[in-house]
Amino acid sequence: MWLFSRKGASGFSASSTAEEVTQGIDGTGLTAVVTGASSGIGTETARVLALRGVHVVMAVKNMTTGREVKETIAKRNPNAKIDAMELDLSSLASVRKFAADFISSGLPLNILINNAGIMATPFMLSKDGIELQLATNHVGHFLLTHLLLETMKKTAQGRTEGRIVNVSSRRHKFSYPEGIRFDKINDQSGYNSLSAYGQSKLANVLHANELARRLKEDEVAITANSLHPGAIATNLFRHSNLINGLVGLVGKYVIKNVEQGAATTCYVALHPQVTGKTGLYFADSNVAETSLQANDNALARKLWDITFTLINNCPNNT
């Protein structure tokens, strides 16, 4: 990581770890939901938030793995307040069940980290008939956020700012030429696995931006931001032999480890420097630039409406 040691305005760099960017921060009394917390940067995010006193609810697809991760974190930090709940983001029914169960628990919610994701999969549709990468990376998180927003609003009335964090990627800059293929979202024709991944990550940024605009307009004390965690050697690359090969070739120079990869997420979720900042995109624990498409307000509004249409037209909708 010697290529990325230069510090930005925040005082942190690409080499900073999640523990370093949250050093001295007391998250006691806060509750966070972290999706995809059973592996990679999701696990490290959950561990570090718990280390800072946050009550973490890990939203995981595989409960067996989730329980193992929970036990591992608890062994390292006996004071950790951490739970695991089942969530399959590719299934809208699972998203609804998770949200209903969380709301029924009576827990507050200060921080929602939409971290889970899949990358560069062959073309396939979700159980709800939506292209799988868009379904998992965007639509599932969009619905989850919508269903938990009222709980976050009630929690924010206690004068503690709520934070919604969408983990996007630099790949949002490399979507399809039109950005979002609104007329061909679920079509196999013209499908490209990496462009589809870029489309889903562009959707993450547009979602955060439009949500931030709406929350600000309603004068709600909740921020919404998106981020690029950096290139990290995790199982996200399992569907791409080319990327796996490149990681092995140049990894030690340009690839972050998991501790560094979770840093920007933890920074945006907890750091006082981010208080009041909303509708922004971060990388290496600093504000960064997005693509022109990601800053297109009309595109963001259209995606918002189309996503609700996809959800409402779902054949398995209940």
PDB file of C-alpha atoms in Angstrom, residues 149-286:
ATOM      1  CA  LEU A 149     -36.447   4.905   7.841  1.00  0.00           C
ATOM      2  CA  GLU A 150     -39.313   5.581  10.223  1.00  0.00           C
ATOM      3  CA  THR A 151     -37.393   3.859  13.030  1.00  0.00           C
ATOM      4  CA  MET A 152     -34.364   5.994  12.201  1.00  0.00           C
ATOM      5  CA  LYS A 153     -36.476   9.153  12.232  1.00  0.00           C
ATOM      6  CA  LYS A 154     -37.868   8.315  15.670  1.00  0.00           C
ATOM      7  CA  THR A 155     -34.356   7.599  16.941  1.00  0.00           C
ATOM      8  CA  ALA A 156     -33.029  10.862  15.487  1.00  0.00           C
ATOM      9  CA  GLN A 157     -35.606  12.815  17.500  1.00  0.00           C
ATOM     10  CA  GLY A 158     -33.341  12.147  20.470  1.00  0.00           C
ATOM     11  CA  ARG A 159     -30.989  14.709  18.885  1.00  0.00           C
ATOM     12  CA  THR A 160     -28.454  12.106  17.814  1.00  0.00           C
ATOM     13  CA  GLU A 161     -27.892  12.426  14.073  1.00  0.00           C
ATOM     14  CA  GLY A 162     -28.803   9.332  12.084  1.00  0.00           C
ATOM     15  CA  ARG A 163     -26.479   8.167   9.336  1.00  0.00           C
ATOM     16  CA  ILE A 164     -27.205   6.057   6.261  1.00  0.00           C
ATOM     17  CA  VAL A 165     -24.111   4.777   4.498  1.00  0.00           C
ATOM     18  CA  ASN A 166     -24.208   3.178   1.043  1.00  0.00           C
ATOM     19  CA  VAL A 167     -21.068   1.235   0.187  1.00  0.00           C
ATOM     20  CA  SER A 168     -20.646   1.870  -3.535  1.00  0.00           C
ATOM     21  CA  SER A 169     -17.487   1.534  -5.626  1.00  0.00           C
ATOM     22  CA  ARG A 170     -15.262   3.434  -8.006  1.00  0.00           C
ATOM     23  CA  ARG A 171     -16.814   1.127 -10.596  1.00  0.00           C
ATOM     24  CA  HIS A 172     -19.885   3.392 -10.514  1.00  0.00           C
ATOM     25  CA  LYS A 173     -17.934   5.437 -13.058  1.00  0.00           C
ATOM     26  CA  PHE A 174     -17.944   2.474 -15.454  1.00  0.00           C
ATOM     27  CA  SER A 175     -21.611   1.622 -15.818  1.00  0.00           C
ATOM     28  CA  TYR A 176     -23.361   1.256 -19.160  1.00  0.00           C
ATOM     29  CA  PRO A 177     -23.084   4.352 -21.412  1.00  0.00           C
ATOM     30  CA  GLU A 178     -26.611   5.449 -20.456  1.00  0.00           C
ATOM     31  CA  GLY A 179     -25.866   4.970 -16.769  1.00  0.00           C
ATOM     32  CA  ILE A 180     -28.954   2.995 -15.797  1.00  0.00           C
ATOM     33  CA  ARG A 181     -30.533   0.767 -18.472  1.00  0.00           C
ATOM     34  CA  PHE A 182     -34.074   1.664 -17.476  1.00  0.00           C
ATOM     35  CA  ASP A 183     -35.628   0.017 -20.548  1.00  0.00           C
ATOM     36  CA  LYS A 184     -33.453  -3.093 -20.325  1.00  0.00           C
ATOM     37  CA  ILE A 185     -32.888  -3.575 -16.602  1.00  0.00           C
ATOM     38  CA  ASN A 186     -33.866  -7.245 -16.679  1.00  0.00           C
ATOM     39  CA  ASP A 187     -32.821  -8.078 -20.252  1.00  0.00           C
ATOM     40  CA  GLN A 188     -30.025 -10.530 -20.973  1.00  0.00           C
ATOM     41  CA  SER A 189     -29.455  -8.850 -24.339  1.00  0.00           C
ATOM     42  CA  GLY A 190     -26.422  -6.552 -24.072  1.00  0.00           C
ATOM     43  CA  TYR A 191     -25.676  -7.702 -20.525  1.00  0.00           C
ATOM     44  CA  ASN A 192     -22.085  -7.203 -19.406  1.00  0.00           C
ATOM     45  CA  SER A 193     -21.227  -8.459 -15.925  1.00  0.00           C
ATOM     46  CA  LEU A 194     -18.830  -5.632 -15.022  1.00  0.00           C
ATOM     47  CA  SER A 195     -21.012  -2.908 -16.547  1.00  0.00           C
ATOM     48  CA  ALA A 196     -23.991  -4.338 -14.633  1.00  0.00           C
ATOM     49  CA  TYR A 197     -21.929  -4.171 -11.453  1.00  0.00           C
ATOM     50  CA  GLY A 198     -21.062  -0.553 -12.276  1.00  0.00           C
ATOM     51  CA  GLN A 199     -24.750   0.146 -12.857  1.00  0.00           C
ATOM     52  CA  SER A 200     -25.659  -1.220  -9.426  1.00  0.00           C
ATOM     53  CA  LYS A 201     -22.909   0.829  -7.777  1.00  0.00           C
ATOM     54  CA  LEU A 202     -24.016   3.963  -9.635  1.00  0.00           C
ATOM     55  CA  ALA A 203     -27.494   3.231  -8.278  1.00  0.00           C
ATOM     56  CA  ASN A 204     -26.027   3.195  -4.732  1.00  0.00           C
ATOM     57  CA  VAL A 205     -24.665   6.722  -5.170  1.00  0.00           C
ATOM     58  CA  LEU A 206     -27.832   8.037  -6.834  1.00  0.00           C
ATOM     59  CA  HIS A 207     -29.957   6.493  -4.064  1.00  0.00           C
ATOM     60  CA  ALA A 208     -27.881   8.148  -1.332  1.00  0.00           C
ATOM     61  CA  ASN A 209     -27.956  11.501  -3.113  1.00  0.00           C
ATOM     62  CA  GLU A 210     -31.718  11.522  -3.681  1.00  0.00           C
ATOM     63  CA  LEU A 211     -32.373  10.271  -0.143  1.00  0.00           C
ATOM     64  CA  ALA A 212     -30.130  13.033   1.239  1.00  0.00           C
ATOM     65  CA  ARG A 213     -32.070  15.634  -0.760  1.00  0.00           C
ATOM     66  CA  ARG A 214     -35.422  14.382   0.517  1.00  0.00           C
ATOM     67  CA  LEU A 215     -34.311  14.131   4.151  1.00  0.00           C
ATOM     68  CA  LYS A 216     -32.823  17.621   4.027  1.00  0.00           C
ATOM     69  CA  GLU A 217     -35.994  18.991   2.454  1.00  0.00           C
ATOM     70  CA  ASP A 218     -38.028  17.432   5.280  1.00  0.00           C
ATOM     71  CA  GLU A 219     -35.567  18.790   7.855  1.00  0.00           C
ATOM     72  CA  VAL A 220     -34.886  15.322   9.241  1.00  0.00           C
ATOM     73  CA  ALA A 221     -31.660  14.865  11.241  1.00  0.00           C
ATOM     74  CA  ILE A 222     -30.437  11.942   9.148  1.00  0.00           C
ATOM     75  CA  THR A 223     -27.616  12.085   6.627  1.00  0.00           C
ATOM     76  CA  ALA A 224     -27.131   9.824   3.609  1.00  0.00           C
ATOM     77  CA  ASN A 225     -23.756   9.354   1.960  1.00  0.00           C
ATOM     78  CA  SER A 226     -22.016   6.870  -0.311  1.00  0.00           C
ATOM     79  CA  LEU A 227     -18.431   5.697  -0.577  1.00  0.00           C
ATOM     80  CA  HIS A 228     -15.774   3.710  -2.358  1.00  0.00           C
ATOM     81  CA  PRO A 229     -14.026   1.384   0.109  1.00  0.00           C
ATOM     82  CA  GLY A 230     -11.061   0.817  -2.189  1.00  0.00           C
ATOM     83  CA  ALA A 231      -9.877  -2.262  -4.027  1.00  0.00           C
ATOM     84  CA  ILE A 232      -9.842  -5.059  -1.476  1.00  0.00           C
ATOM     85  CA  ALA A 233      -8.985  -8.718  -1.935  1.00  0.00           C
ATOM     86  CA  THR A 234     -12.236 -10.270  -0.672  1.00  0.00           C
ATOM     87  CA  ASN A 235     -14.573 -12.977  -1.976  1.00  0.00           C
ATOM     88  CA  LEU A 236     -16.406 -10.244  -3.912  1.00  0.00           C
ATOM     89  CA  PHE A 237     -14.048 -11.111  -6.790  1.00  0.00           C
ATOM     90  CA  ARG A 238     -15.008 -14.788  -6.860  1.00  0.00           C
ATOM     91  CA  HIS A 239     -16.915 -14.525 -10.166  1.00  0.00           C
ATOM     92  CA  SER A 240     -14.066 -12.836 -12.103  1.00  0.00           C
ATOM     93  CA  ASN A 241     -10.938 -14.843 -12.955  1.00  0.00           C
ATOM     94  CA  LEU A 242      -9.392 -11.779 -14.622  1.00  0.00           C
ATOM     95  CA  ILE A 243      -9.704  -9.626 -11.506  1.00  0.00           C
ATOM     96  CA  ASN A 244      -8.479 -12.467  -9.315  1.00  0.00           C
ATOM     97  CA  GLY A 245      -5.397 -12.749 -11.543  1.00  0.00           C
ATOM     98  CA  LEU A 246      -4.693  -9.014 -11.364  1.00  0.00           C
ATOM     99  CA  VAL A 247      -5.048  -9.076  -7.592  1.00  0.00           C
ATOM    100  CA  GLY A 248      -2.416 -11.767  -7.382  1.00  0.00           C
ATOM    101  CA  LEU A 249      -0.086  -9.869  -9.722  1.00  0.00           C
ATOM    102  CA  VAL A 250      -0.148  -6.331  -8.297  1.00  0.00           C
ATOM    103  CA  GLY A 251      -2.036  -6.767  -5.057  1.00  0.00           C
ATOM    104  CA  LYS A 252       0.715  -5.788  -2.648  1.00  0.00           C
ATOM    105  CA  TYR A 253       1.035  -2.399  -4.362  1.00  0.00           C
ATOM    106  CA  VAL A 254      -2.586  -1.326  -4.922  1.00  0.00           C
ATOM    107  CA  ILE A 255      -4.880  -3.599  -2.917  1.00  0.00           C
ATOM    108  CA  LYS A 256      -6.045  -2.712   0.573  1.00  0.00           C
ATOM    109  CA  ASN A 257      -6.298  -5.231   3.354  1.00  0.00           C
ATOM    110  CA  VAL A 258      -9.641  -5.699   5.100  1.00  0.00           C
ATOM    111  CA  GLU A 259      -8.669  -3.389   7.987  1.00  0.00           C
ATOM    112  CA  GLN A 260      -7.969  -0.589   5.503  1.00  0.00           C
ATOM    113  CA  GLY A 261     -10.964  -1.493   3.360  1.00  0.00           C
ATOM    114  CA  ALA A 262     -13.425  -0.953   6.213  1.00  0.00           C
ATOM    115  CA  ALA A 263     -11.911   2.393   7.197  1.00  0.00           C
ATOM    116  CA  THR A 264     -13.988   4.717   5.008  1.00  0.00           C
ATOM    117  CA  THR A 265     -17.230   3.000   6.029  1.00  0.00           C
ATOM    118  CA  CYS A 266     -16.396   3.373   9.726  1.00  0.00           C
ATOM    119  CA  TYR A 267     -15.239   6.961   9.183  1.00  0.00           C
ATOM    120  CA  VAL A 268     -18.487   7.999   7.469  1.00  0.00           C
ATOM    121  CA  ALA A 269     -20.571   6.100  10.028  1.00  0.00           C
ATOM    122  CA  LEU A 270     -18.942   7.436  13.194  1.00  0.00           C
ATOM    123  CA  HIS A 271     -16.515  10.310  12.788  1.00  0.00           C
ATOM    124  CA  PRO A 272     -17.491  13.789  14.069  1.00  0.00           C
ATOM    125  CA  GLN A 273     -15.944  15.334  10.942  1.00  0.00           C
ATOM    126  CA  VAL A 274     -18.866  13.937   8.945  1.00  0.00           C
ATOM    127  CA  THR A 275     -21.556  15.484  11.182  1.00  0.00           C
ATOM    128  CA  GLY A 276     -24.115  17.323   9.075  1.00  0.00           C
ATOM    129  CA  LYS A 277     -22.508  16.288   5.791  1.00  0.00           C
ATOM    130  CA  THR A 278     -24.966  14.646   3.447  1.00  0.00           C
ATOM    131  CA  GLY A 279     -25.272  13.704  -0.210  1.00  0.00           C
ATOM    132  CA  LEU A 280     -21.507  13.289  -0.466  1.00  0.00           C
ATOM    133  CA  TYR A 281     -19.256  10.556  -1.803  1.00  0.00           C
ATOM    134  CA  PHE A 282     -16.165   9.462   0.104  1.00  0.00           C
ATOM    135  CA  ALA A 283     -13.008   7.497  -0.676  1.00  0.00           C
ATOM    136  CA  ASP A 284      -9.988   6.873   1.548  1.00  0.00           C
ATOM    137  CA  SER A 285     -11.849   8.578   4.432  1.00  0.00           C
ATOM    138  CA  ASN A 286     -12.040  11.854   2.505  1.00  0.00           C
TER     139      ASN A 286
END
